[in-house]
CSV table of C-alpha atoms in Angstrom, one decimal:
chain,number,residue,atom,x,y,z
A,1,UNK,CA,-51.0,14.3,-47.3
A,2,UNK,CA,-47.3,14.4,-47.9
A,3,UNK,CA,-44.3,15.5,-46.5
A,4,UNK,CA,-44.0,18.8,-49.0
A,5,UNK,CA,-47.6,19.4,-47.6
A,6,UNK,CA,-46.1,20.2,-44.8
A,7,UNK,CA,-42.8,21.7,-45.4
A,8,UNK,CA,-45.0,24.3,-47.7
A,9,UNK,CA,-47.4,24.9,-44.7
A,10,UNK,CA,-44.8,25.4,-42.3
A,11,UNK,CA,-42.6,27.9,-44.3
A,12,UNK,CA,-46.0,30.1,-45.2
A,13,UNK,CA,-47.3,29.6,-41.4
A,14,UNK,CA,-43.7,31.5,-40.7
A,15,UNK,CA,-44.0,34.1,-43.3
A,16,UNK,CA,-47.3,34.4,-43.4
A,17,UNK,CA,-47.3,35.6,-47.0
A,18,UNK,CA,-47.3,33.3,-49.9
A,19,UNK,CA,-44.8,35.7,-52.0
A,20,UNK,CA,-42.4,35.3,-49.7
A,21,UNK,CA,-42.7,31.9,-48.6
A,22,UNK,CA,-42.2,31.0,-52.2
A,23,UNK,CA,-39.4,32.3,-52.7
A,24,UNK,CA,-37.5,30.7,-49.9
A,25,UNK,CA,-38.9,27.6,-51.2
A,26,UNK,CA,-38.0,28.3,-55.1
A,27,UNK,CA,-41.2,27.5,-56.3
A,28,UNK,CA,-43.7,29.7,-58.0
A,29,UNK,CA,-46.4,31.1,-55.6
A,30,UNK,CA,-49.4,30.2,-57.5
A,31,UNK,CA,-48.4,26.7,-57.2
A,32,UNK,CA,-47.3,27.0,-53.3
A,33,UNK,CA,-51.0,28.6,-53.4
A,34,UNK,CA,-52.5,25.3,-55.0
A,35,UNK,CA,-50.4,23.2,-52.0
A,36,UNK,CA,-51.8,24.8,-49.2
A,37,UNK,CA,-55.3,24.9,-50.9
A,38,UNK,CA,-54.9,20.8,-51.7
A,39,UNK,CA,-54.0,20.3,-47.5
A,40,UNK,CA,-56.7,22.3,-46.2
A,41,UNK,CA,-59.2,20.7,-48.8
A,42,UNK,CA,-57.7,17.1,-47.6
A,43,UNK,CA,-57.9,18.0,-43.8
A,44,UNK,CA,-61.5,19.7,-43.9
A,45,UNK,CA,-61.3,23.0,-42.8
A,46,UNK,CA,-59.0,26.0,-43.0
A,47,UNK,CA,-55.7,26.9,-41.6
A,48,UNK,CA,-54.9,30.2,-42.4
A,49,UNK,CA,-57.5,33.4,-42.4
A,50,UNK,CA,-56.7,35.6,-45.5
A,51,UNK,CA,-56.2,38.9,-45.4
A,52,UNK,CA,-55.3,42.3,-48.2
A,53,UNK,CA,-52.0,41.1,-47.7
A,54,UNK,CA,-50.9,37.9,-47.0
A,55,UNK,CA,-51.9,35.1,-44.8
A,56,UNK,CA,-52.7,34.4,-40.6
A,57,UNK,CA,-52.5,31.1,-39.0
A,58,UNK,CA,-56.0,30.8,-37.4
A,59,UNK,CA,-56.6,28.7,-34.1
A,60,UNK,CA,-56.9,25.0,-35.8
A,61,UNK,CA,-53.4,26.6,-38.0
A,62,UNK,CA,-51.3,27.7,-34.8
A,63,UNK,CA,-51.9,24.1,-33.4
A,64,UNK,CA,-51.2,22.4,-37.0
A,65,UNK,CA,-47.7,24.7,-37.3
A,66,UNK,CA,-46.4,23.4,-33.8
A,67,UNK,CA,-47.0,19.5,-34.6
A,68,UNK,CA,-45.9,20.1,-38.3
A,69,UNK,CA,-42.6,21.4,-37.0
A,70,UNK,CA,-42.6,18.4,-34.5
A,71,UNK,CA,-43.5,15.9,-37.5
A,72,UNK,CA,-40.5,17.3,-39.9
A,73,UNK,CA,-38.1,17.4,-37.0
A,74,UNK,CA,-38.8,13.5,-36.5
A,75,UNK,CA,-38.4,12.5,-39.7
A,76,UNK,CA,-35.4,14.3,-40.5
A,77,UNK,CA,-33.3,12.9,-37.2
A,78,UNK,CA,-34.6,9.1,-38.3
A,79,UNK,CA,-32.8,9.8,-41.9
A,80,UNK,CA,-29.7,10.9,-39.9
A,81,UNK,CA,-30.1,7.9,-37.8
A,82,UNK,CA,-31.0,5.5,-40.9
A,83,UNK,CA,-28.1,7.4,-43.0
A,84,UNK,CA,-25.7,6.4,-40.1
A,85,UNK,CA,-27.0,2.5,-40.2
A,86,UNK,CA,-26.6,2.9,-43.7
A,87,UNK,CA,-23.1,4.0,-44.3
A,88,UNK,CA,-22.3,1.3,-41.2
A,89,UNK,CA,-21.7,4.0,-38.6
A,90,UNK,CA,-24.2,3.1,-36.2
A,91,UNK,CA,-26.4,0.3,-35.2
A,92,UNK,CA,-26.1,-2.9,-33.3
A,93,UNK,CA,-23.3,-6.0,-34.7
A,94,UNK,CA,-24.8,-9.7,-33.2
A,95,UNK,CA,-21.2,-11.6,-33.1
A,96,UNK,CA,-21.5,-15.2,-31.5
A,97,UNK,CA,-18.4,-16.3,-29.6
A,98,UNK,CA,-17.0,-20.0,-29.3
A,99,UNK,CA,-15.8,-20.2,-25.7
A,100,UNK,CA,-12.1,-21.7,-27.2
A,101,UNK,CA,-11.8,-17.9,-28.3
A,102,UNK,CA,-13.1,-16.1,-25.0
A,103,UNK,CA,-10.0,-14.7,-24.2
A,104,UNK,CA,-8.2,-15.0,-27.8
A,105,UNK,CA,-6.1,-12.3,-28.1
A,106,UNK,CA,-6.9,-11.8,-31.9
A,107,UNK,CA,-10.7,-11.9,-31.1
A,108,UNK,CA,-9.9,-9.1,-28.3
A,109,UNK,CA,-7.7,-7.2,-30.2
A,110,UNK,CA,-10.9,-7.1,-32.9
A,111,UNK,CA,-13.4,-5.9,-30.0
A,112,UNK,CA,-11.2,-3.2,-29.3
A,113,UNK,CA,-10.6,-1.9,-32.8
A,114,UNK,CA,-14.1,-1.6,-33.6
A,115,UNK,CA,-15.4,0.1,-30.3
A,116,UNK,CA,-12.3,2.7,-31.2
A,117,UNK,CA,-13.7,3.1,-35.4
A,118,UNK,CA,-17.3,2.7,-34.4
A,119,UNK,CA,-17.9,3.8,-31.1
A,120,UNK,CA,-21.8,5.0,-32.0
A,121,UNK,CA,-22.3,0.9,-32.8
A,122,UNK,CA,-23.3,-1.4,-30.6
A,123,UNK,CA,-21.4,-4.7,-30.1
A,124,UNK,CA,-24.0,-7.9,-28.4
A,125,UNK,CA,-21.9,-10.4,-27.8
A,126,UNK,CA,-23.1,-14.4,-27.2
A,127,UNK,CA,-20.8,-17.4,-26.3
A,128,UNK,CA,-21.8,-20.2,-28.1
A,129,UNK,CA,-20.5,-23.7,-29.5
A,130,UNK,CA,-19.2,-23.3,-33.1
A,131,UNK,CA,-22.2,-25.7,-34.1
A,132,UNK,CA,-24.7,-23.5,-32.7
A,133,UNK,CA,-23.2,-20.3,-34.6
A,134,UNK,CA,-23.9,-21.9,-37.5
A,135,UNK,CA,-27.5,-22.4,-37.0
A,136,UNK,CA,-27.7,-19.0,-35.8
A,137,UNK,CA,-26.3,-17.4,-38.2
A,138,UNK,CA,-27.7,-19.1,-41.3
A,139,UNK,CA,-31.1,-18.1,-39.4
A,140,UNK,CA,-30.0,-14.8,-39.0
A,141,UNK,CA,-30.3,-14.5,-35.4
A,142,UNK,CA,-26.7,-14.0,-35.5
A,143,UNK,CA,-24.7,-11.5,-38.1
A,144,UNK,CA,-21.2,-13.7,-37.8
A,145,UNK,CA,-19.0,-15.7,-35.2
A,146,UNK,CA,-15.8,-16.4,-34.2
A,147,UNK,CA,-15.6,-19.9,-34.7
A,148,UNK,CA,-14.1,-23.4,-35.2
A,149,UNK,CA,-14.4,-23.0,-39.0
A,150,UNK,CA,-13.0,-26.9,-40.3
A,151,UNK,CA,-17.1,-27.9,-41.2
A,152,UNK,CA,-17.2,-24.8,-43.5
A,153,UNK,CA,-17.1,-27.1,-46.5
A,154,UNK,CA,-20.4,-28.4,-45.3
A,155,UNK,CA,-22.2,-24.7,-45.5
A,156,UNK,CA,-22.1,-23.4,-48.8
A,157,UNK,CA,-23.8,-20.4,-47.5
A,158,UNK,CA,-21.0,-19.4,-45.6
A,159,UNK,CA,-18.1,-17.0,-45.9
A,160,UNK,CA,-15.3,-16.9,-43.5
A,161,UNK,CA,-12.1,-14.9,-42.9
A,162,UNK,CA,-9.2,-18.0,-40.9
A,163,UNK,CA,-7.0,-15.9,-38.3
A,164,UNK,CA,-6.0,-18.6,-36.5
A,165,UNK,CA,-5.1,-22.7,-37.2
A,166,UNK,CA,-4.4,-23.7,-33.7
A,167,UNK,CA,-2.2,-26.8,-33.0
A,168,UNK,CA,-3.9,-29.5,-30.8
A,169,UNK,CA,-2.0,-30.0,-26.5
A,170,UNK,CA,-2.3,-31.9,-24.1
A,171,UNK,CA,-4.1,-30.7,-21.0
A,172,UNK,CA,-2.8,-32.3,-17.8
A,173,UNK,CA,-3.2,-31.1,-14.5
A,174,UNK,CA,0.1,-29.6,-12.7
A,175,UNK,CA,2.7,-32.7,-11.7
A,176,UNK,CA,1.3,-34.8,-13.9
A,177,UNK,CA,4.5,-37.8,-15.0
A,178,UNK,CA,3.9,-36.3,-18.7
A,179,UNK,CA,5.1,-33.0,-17.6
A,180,UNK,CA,8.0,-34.2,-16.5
A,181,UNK,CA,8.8,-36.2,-20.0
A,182,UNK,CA,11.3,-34.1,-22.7
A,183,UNK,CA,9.6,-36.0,-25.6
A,184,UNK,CA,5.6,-37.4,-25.4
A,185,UNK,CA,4.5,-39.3,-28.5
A,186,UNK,CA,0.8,-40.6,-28.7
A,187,UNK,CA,1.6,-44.1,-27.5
A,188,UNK,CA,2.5,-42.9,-23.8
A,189,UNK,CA,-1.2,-42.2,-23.6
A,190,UNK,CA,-2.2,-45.4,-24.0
A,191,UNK,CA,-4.8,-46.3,-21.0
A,192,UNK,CA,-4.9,-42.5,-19.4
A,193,UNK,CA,-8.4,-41.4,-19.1
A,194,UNK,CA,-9.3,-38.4,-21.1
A,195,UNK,CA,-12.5,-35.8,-21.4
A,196,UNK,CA,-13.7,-35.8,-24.9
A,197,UNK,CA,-15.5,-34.2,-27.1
A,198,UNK,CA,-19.1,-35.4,-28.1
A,199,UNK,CA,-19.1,-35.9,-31.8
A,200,UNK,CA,-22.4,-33.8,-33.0
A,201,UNK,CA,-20.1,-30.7,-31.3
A,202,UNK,CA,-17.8,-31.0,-34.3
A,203,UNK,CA,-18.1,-34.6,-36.2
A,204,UNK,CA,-15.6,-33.5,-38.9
A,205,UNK,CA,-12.9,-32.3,-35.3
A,206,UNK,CA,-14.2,-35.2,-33.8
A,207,UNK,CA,-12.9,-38.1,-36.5
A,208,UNK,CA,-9.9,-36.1,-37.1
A,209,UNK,CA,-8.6,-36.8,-33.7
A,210,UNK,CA,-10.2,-40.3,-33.2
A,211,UNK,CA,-8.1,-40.6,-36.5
A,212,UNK,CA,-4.8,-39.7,-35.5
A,213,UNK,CA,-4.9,-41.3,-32.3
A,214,UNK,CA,-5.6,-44.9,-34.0
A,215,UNK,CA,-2.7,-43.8,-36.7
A,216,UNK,CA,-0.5,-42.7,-34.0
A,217,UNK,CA,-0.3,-45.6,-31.2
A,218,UNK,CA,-2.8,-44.5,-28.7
A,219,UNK,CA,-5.5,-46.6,-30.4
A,220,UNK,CA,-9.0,-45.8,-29.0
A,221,UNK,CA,-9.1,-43.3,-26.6
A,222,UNK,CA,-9.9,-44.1,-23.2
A,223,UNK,CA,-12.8,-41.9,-22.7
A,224,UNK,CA,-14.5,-41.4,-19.5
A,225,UNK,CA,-16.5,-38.0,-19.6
A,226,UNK,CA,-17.6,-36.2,-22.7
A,227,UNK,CA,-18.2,-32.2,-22.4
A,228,UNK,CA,-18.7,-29.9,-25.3
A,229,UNK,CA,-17.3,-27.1,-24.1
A,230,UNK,CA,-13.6,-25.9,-23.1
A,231,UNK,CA,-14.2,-24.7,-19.6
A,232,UNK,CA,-16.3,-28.2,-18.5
A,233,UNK,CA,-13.1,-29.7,-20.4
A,234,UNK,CA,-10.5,-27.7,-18.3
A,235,UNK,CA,-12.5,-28.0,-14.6
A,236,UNK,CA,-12.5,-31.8,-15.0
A,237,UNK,CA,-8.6,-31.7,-15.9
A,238,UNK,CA,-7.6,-29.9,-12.7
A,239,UNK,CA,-10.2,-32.1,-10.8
A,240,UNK,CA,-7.9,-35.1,-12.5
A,241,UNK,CA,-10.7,-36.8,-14.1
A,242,UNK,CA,-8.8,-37.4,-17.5
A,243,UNK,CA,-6.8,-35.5,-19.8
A,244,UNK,CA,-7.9,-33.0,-23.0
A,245,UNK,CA,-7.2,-31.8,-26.0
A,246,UNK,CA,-7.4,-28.4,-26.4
A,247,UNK,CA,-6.4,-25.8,-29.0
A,248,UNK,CA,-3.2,-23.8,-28.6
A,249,UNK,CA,-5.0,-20.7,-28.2
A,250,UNK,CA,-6.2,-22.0,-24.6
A,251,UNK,CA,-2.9,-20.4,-23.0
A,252,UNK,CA,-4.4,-17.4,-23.4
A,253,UNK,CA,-6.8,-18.2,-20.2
A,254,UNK,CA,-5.1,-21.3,-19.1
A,255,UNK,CA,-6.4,-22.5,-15.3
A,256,UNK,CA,-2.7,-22.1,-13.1
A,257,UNK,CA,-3.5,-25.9,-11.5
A,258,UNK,CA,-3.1,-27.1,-15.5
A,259,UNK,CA,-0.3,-27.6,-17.7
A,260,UNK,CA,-0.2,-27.7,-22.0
A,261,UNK,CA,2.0,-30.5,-23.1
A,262,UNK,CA,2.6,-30.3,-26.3
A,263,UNK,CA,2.3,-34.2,-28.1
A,264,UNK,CA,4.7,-34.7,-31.0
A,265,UNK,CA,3.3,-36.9,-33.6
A,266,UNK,CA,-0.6,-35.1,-32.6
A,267,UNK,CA,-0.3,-33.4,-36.3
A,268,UNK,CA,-4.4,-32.3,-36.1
A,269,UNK,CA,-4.6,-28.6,-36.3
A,270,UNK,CA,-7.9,-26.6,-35.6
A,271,UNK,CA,-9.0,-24.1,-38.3
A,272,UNK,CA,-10.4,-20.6,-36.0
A,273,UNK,CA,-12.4,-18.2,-39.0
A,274,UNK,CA,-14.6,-15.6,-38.5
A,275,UNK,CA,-18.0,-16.8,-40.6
A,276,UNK,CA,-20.8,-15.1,-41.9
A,277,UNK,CA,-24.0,-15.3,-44.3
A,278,UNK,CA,-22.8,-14.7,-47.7
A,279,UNK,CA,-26.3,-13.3,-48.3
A,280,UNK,CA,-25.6,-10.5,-45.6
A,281,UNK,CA,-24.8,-7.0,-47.0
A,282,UNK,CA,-25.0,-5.2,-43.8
A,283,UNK,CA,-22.6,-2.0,-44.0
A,284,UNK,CA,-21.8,-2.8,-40.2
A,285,UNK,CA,-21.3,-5.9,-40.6
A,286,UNK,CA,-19.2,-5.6,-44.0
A,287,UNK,CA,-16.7,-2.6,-41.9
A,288,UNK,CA,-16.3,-5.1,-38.9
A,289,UNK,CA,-15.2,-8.2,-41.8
A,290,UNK,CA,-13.0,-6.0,-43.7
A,291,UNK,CA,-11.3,-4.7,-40.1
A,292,UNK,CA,-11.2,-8.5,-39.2
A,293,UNK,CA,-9.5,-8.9,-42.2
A,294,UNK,CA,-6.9,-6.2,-42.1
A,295,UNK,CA,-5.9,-7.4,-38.8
Protein backbone atom coordinates (compact mmCIF):
# COMPACT_ATOMS: atom_id res chain seq x y z
CA UNK A 1 0.00 0.00 0.00
CA UNK A 2 1.07 3.50 -0.77
CA UNK A 3 0.50 6.80 0.04
CA UNK A 4 -1.51 7.60 -3.50
CA UNK A 5 -3.60 4.48 -2.32
CA UNK A 6 -4.81 6.53 -0.09
CA UNK A 7 -5.07 9.90 -1.34
CA UNK A 8 -7.19 8.12 -4.31
CA UNK A 9 -9.47 6.42 -1.66
CA UNK A 10 -10.04 9.34 0.29
CA UNK A 11 -10.96 11.77 -2.62
CA UNK A 12 -13.50 8.92 -4.09
CA UNK A 13 -14.81 8.06 -0.31
CA UNK A 14 -15.75 12.09 -0.50
CA UNK A 15 -17.24 12.11 -3.92
CA UNK A 16 -18.39 8.97 -3.95
CA UNK A 17 -18.16 8.83 -7.79
CA UNK A 18 -15.12 7.81 -9.63
CA UNK A 19 -15.88 10.57 -12.52
CA UNK A 20 -15.66 13.07 -10.31
CA UNK A 21 -13.01 12.09 -8.04
CA UNK A 22 -10.87 11.83 -11.03
CA UNK A 23 -11.12 14.81 -12.13
CA UNK A 24 -10.05 16.61 -9.03
CA UNK A 25 -7.28 14.32 -9.02
CA UNK A 26 -6.27 14.91 -12.89
CA UNK A 27 -5.98 11.36 -13.62
CA UNK A 28 -8.13 9.37 -15.89
CA UNK A 29 -10.97 7.37 -14.09
CA UNK A 30 -10.30 4.01 -15.40
CA UNK A 31 -6.97 4.15 -13.84
CA UNK A 32 -8.27 5.87 -10.43
CA UNK A 33 -10.70 2.69 -10.93
CA UNK A 34 -7.58 0.23 -11.18
CA UNK A 35 -6.18 2.12 -7.73
CA UNK A 36 -9.02 1.58 -5.62
CA UNK A 37 -9.52 -2.04 -7.13
CA UNK A 38 -5.45 -2.76 -6.38
CA UNK A 39 -6.16 -1.42 -2.32
CA UNK A 40 -9.19 -3.41 -1.79
CA UNK A 41 -7.50 -6.47 -3.43
CA UNK A 42 -4.25 -5.76 -1.08
CA UNK A 43 -6.46 -5.26 2.13
CA UNK A 44 -8.96 -8.30 1.56
CA UNK A 45 -12.30 -7.13 1.31
CA UNK A 46 -14.29 -4.26 -0.04
CA UNK A 47 -14.63 -0.69 0.73
CA UNK A 48 -17.04 0.82 -1.19
CA UNK A 49 -20.59 -0.89 -2.33
CA UNK A 50 -21.36 -0.05 -6.09
CA UNK A 51 -24.18 1.28 -7.18
CA UNK A 52 -26.00 2.57 -11.09
CA UNK A 53 -24.18 5.53 -10.34
CA UNK A 54 -21.30 5.89 -8.50
CA UNK A 55 -19.81 4.57 -5.43
CA UNK A 56 -20.85 4.24 -1.19
CA UNK A 57 -18.41 3.77 1.49
CA UNK A 58 -19.62 0.61 3.23
CA UNK A 59 -19.09 -0.02 7.08
CA UNK A 60 -15.22 -1.46 6.87
CA UNK A 61 -14.94 2.01 4.19
CA UNK A 62 -16.44 4.67 6.64
CA UNK A 63 -13.86 3.45 9.30
CA UNK A 64 -10.94 3.23 6.55
CA UNK A 65 -11.90 7.03 5.34
CA UNK A 66 -11.64 8.45 8.92
CA UNK A 67 -7.98 6.84 9.76
CA UNK A 68 -6.93 7.53 6.02
CA UNK A 69 -7.59 11.21 6.59
CA UNK A 70 -5.81 10.83 10.03
CA UNK A 71 -2.79 8.90 8.23
CA UNK A 72 -2.38 11.82 5.42
CA UNK A 73 -2.77 14.53 7.90
CA UNK A 74 0.30 13.00 9.83
CA UNK A 75 2.37 12.71 7.28
CA UNK A 76 1.94 15.87 5.77
CA UNK A 77 2.64 17.97 9.25
CA UNK A 78 5.99 15.66 9.69
CA UNK A 79 7.15 17.11 6.03
CA UNK A 80 6.37 20.66 7.37
CA UNK A 81 8.22 19.82 10.42
CA UNK A 82 11.13 17.96 8.46
CA UNK A 83 10.99 20.84 5.70
CA UNK A 84 11.53 23.31 8.66
CA UNK A 85 14.69 21.09 10.06
CA UNK A 86 15.73 21.14 6.67
CA UNK A 87 15.93 24.65 5.60
CA UNK A 88 17.48 25.23 9.46
CA UNK A 89 14.31 26.82 10.79
CA UNK A 90 13.54 24.44 13.44
CA UNK A 91 15.11 21.79 15.48
CA UNK A 92 17.40 21.64 18.46
CA UNK A 93 21.47 23.35 18.18
CA UNK A 94 23.81 21.21 21.06
CA UNK A 95 26.51 24.19 21.76
CA UNK A 96 29.06 23.24 24.49
CA UNK A 97 30.27 26.25 26.58
CA UNK A 98 33.85 26.73 28.22
CA UNK A 99 33.13 28.22 31.55
CA UNK A 100 35.96 31.24 30.61
CA UNK A 101 33.10 32.32 28.20
CA UNK A 102 29.95 31.98 30.56
CA UNK A 103 29.30 35.35 30.72
CA UNK A 104 31.30 36.56 27.39
CA UNK A 105 29.62 39.19 26.04
CA UNK A 106 30.21 38.00 22.42
CA UNK A 107 28.94 34.52 23.31
CA UNK A 108 25.70 36.27 24.78
CA UNK A 109 25.27 38.57 22.26
CA UNK A 110 25.25 35.24 19.81
CA UNK A 111 22.46 33.53 22.20
CA UNK A 112 20.46 36.39 21.81
CA UNK A 113 20.62 36.77 17.95
CA UNK A 114 19.64 33.41 17.25
CA UNK A 115 16.65 32.97 19.81
CA UNK A 116 15.48 36.47 17.80
CA UNK A 117 16.16 34.65 13.80
CA UNK A 118 15.18 31.27 15.03
CA UNK A 119 12.88 31.37 17.70
CA UNK A 120 11.08 27.87 16.61
CA UNK A 121 14.92 26.19 17.38
CA UNK A 122 15.89 25.06 20.34
CA UNK A 123 19.24 26.04 21.91
CA UNK A 124 20.79 23.03 24.83
CA UNK A 125 23.35 24.52 26.20
CA UNK A 126 26.41 22.46 28.29
CA UNK A 127 29.44 24.03 30.16
CA UNK A 128 32.29 22.14 29.54
CA UNK A 129 36.27 22.39 29.54
CA UNK A 130 37.50 23.24 25.99
CA UNK A 131 39.22 19.65 26.08
CA UNK A 132 36.00 17.95 26.65
CA UNK A 133 34.29 19.94 23.59
CA UNK A 134 36.49 18.51 21.53
CA UNK A 135 35.76 14.96 22.27
CA UNK A 136 32.24 15.74 22.22
CA UNK A 137 32.05 17.20 19.33
CA UNK A 138 34.26 14.99 17.14
CA UNK A 139 31.76 12.19 18.60
CA UNK A 140 28.97 14.15 17.74
CA UNK A 141 27.34 14.42 20.94
CA UNK A 142 27.94 18.03 20.53
CA UNK A 143 27.18 20.15 17.14
CA UNK A 144 29.98 23.06 18.13
CA UNK A 145 31.51 25.01 21.21
CA UNK A 146 32.68 28.00 22.28
CA UNK A 147 36.07 27.33 23.11
CA UNK A 148 39.73 27.88 23.85
CA UNK A 149 40.60 27.14 20.26
CA UNK A 150 44.98 27.30 20.41
CA UNK A 151 45.07 22.98 20.07
CA UNK A 152 43.06 23.36 16.77
CA UNK A 153 46.17 22.49 14.84
CA UNK A 154 45.98 19.24 16.61
CA UNK A 155 42.30 18.37 15.11
CA UNK A 156 42.29 18.27 11.54
CA UNK A 157 38.64 17.55 11.71
CA UNK A 158 37.88 20.79 13.00
CA UNK A 159 36.63 24.11 11.77
CA UNK A 160 36.47 27.18 13.84
CA UNK A 161 35.35 30.79 13.55
CA UNK A 162 38.26 33.07 16.42
CA UNK A 163 36.11 36.06 17.99
CA UNK A 164 38.20 36.60 20.61
CA UNK A 165 42.36 36.41 21.44
CA UNK A 166 42.24 37.30 25.07
CA UNK A 167 45.36 38.69 26.77
CA UNK A 168 46.50 36.78 29.90
CA UNK A 169 46.00 38.98 33.93
CA UNK A 170 46.78 38.54 36.88
CA UNK A 171 44.12 37.60 39.35
CA UNK A 172 44.86 38.86 42.93
CA UNK A 173 42.47 39.17 45.57
CA UNK A 174 41.41 43.00 46.49
CA UNK A 175 44.54 44.85 48.49
CA UNK A 176 46.83 42.70 47.35
CA UNK A 177 50.79 44.93 47.34
CA UNK A 178 50.54 44.16 43.37
CA UNK A 179 47.55 46.31 43.04
CA UNK A 180 49.05 48.94 44.42
CA UNK A 181 52.30 48.72 41.91
CA UNK A 182 52.01 51.26 38.56
CA UNK A 183 54.27 48.75 36.62
CA UNK A 184 54.36 44.65 37.44
CA UNK A 185 56.83 42.69 35.39
CA UNK A 186 57.01 38.80 35.78
CA UNK A 187 59.92 38.86 38.13
CA UNK A 188 57.84 40.50 41.12
CA UNK A 189 56.18 37.17 41.14
CA UNK A 190 58.89 35.36 42.05
CA UNK A 191 57.94 33.10 45.21
CA UNK A 192 53.90 34.09 45.27
CA UNK A 193 51.86 31.06 45.30
CA UNK A 194 49.69 30.70 42.34
CA UNK A 195 46.51 28.24 41.22
CA UNK A 196 47.40 26.62 38.07
CA UNK A 197 46.21 24.94 35.44
CA UNK A 198 46.72 21.07 35.08
CA UNK A 199 48.40 20.42 31.90
CA UNK A 200 46.04 17.59 30.09
CA UNK A 201 43.26 20.77 30.41
CA UNK A 202 45.26 22.54 27.67
CA UNK A 203 49.00 21.09 27.24
CA UNK A 204 49.70 23.46 24.24
CA UNK A 205 48.10 26.75 27.11
CA UNK A 206 49.85 25.01 29.58
CA UNK A 207 53.70 25.26 28.11
CA UNK A 208 52.95 28.49 26.73
CA UNK A 209 52.74 30.04 30.08
CA UNK A 210 55.26 27.69 31.91
CA UNK A 211 57.30 29.24 28.90
CA UNK A 212 57.01 32.71 29.32
CA UNK A 213 57.37 32.64 32.89
CA UNK A 214 60.92 30.92 32.68
CA UNK A 215 61.69 33.55 29.65
CA UNK A 216 60.35 36.29 31.68
CA UNK A 217 62.04 36.20 35.36
CA UNK A 218 59.50 34.45 37.34
CA UNK A 219 61.23 31.09 36.62
CA UNK A 220 59.11 28.07 37.79
CA UNK A 221 55.92 28.91 39.10
CA UNK A 222 55.29 28.40 42.54
CA UNK A 223 52.33 26.23 42.30
CA UNK A 224 50.29 25.22 45.18
CA UNK A 225 46.76 24.06 43.84
CA UNK A 226 45.89 23.01 40.33
CA UNK A 227 42.02 23.51 39.17
CA UNK A 228 40.82 23.21 35.64
CA UNK A 229 38.35 25.35 35.73
CA UNK A 230 37.94 29.35 35.98
CA UNK A 231 35.44 29.54 38.89
CA UNK A 232 37.60 26.83 41.25
CA UNK A 233 40.55 29.21 39.89
CA UNK A 234 38.76 32.56 41.02
CA UNK A 235 37.16 31.04 44.65
CA UNK A 236 40.67 30.05 45.65
CA UNK A 237 41.99 33.73 44.63
CA UNK A 238 39.56 35.51 46.95
CA UNK A 239 40.12 32.70 49.65
CA UNK A 240 44.08 33.98 49.06
CA UNK A 241 45.31 30.70 48.34
CA UNK A 242 47.62 31.88 45.34
CA UNK A 243 47.30 34.00 42.39
CA UNK A 244 45.87 33.02 38.52
CA UNK A 245 46.04 33.61 35.28
CA UNK A 246 43.06 34.23 33.64
CA UNK A 247 41.89 35.50 30.24
CA UNK A 248 40.86 39.07 29.77
CA UNK A 249 37.45 38.21 29.06
CA UNK A 250 37.03 37.17 32.89
CA UNK A 251 35.97 40.96 33.72
CA UNK A 252 32.99 40.22 32.30
CA UNK A 253 31.86 38.12 35.62
CA UNK A 254 34.76 39.15 37.76
CA UNK A 255 34.14 38.18 41.75
CA UNK A 256 34.09 42.04 43.55
CA UNK A 257 36.69 40.60 46.39
CA UNK A 258 39.29 40.15 43.10
CA UNK A 259 41.24 42.45 41.15
CA UNK A 260 42.90 41.90 37.21
CA UNK A 261 46.35 43.17 37.18
CA UNK A 262 47.53 43.41 34.13
CA UNK A 263 51.54 41.86 33.90
CA UNK A 264 53.65 43.63 31.32
CA UNK A 265 56.13 41.48 29.72
CA UNK A 266 53.03 38.25 30.14
CA UNK A 267 52.93 38.47 26.13
CA UNK A 268 50.70 34.85 25.99
CA UNK A 269 47.37 35.50 24.44
CA UNK A 270 44.51 32.97 24.44
CA UNK A 271 42.85 32.11 21.09
CA UNK A 272 38.50 31.98 22.00
CA UNK A 273 36.86 30.21 18.41
CA UNK A 274 33.77 28.81 17.92
CA UNK A 275 34.63 24.95 16.59
CA UNK A 276 32.80 22.54 14.81
CA UNK A 277 32.88 19.10 12.78
CA UNK A 278 33.85 19.92 9.37
CA UNK A 279 31.88 16.78 8.38
CA UNK A 280 28.66 18.56 9.85
CA UNK A 281 26.25 20.00 7.24
CA UNK A 282 23.39 20.70 9.52
CA UNK A 283 21.29 23.77 8.11
CA UNK A 284 20.86 24.83 11.88
CA UNK A 285 23.99 24.44 12.67
CA UNK A 286 25.46 26.15 9.32
CA UNK A 287 22.74 29.51 10.05
CA UNK A 288 24.02 29.72 13.67
CA UNK A 289 28.14 29.60 12.18
CA UNK A 290 27.39 31.98 9.48
CA UNK A 291 25.49 34.39 12.25
CA UNK A 292 28.58 33.77 14.57
CA UNK A 293 30.49 34.82 11.85
CA UNK A 294 28.79 37.99 10.83
CA UNK A 295 28.97 39.16 14.27
Amino acid sequence: MELRHLRYFVRVGEEEHFGRAAERLHIAQPALSRQIQDLEKEMGFALFDRLPRGVRLNAAGQLFLAEARRILQDVEEAKVRAERIALGKAGTLRIGIATALSWHGFVVDCFRQFRREQPDAELELHHLLSVHQVDSILSGRLDAGFSASNFLPLHKDLAHWKFADDRMLLAVPKGHPLTKRKIVRLRDLRDMPFVWIPRWANPIHYDQMMHESSRGGLGAPNVVQEAADRDTHLSLVQCRIGLSWQNEGVRWHCPRGIALVRVIDMNVRLPFSLIWKKANTAPLLQKFIAQVASA
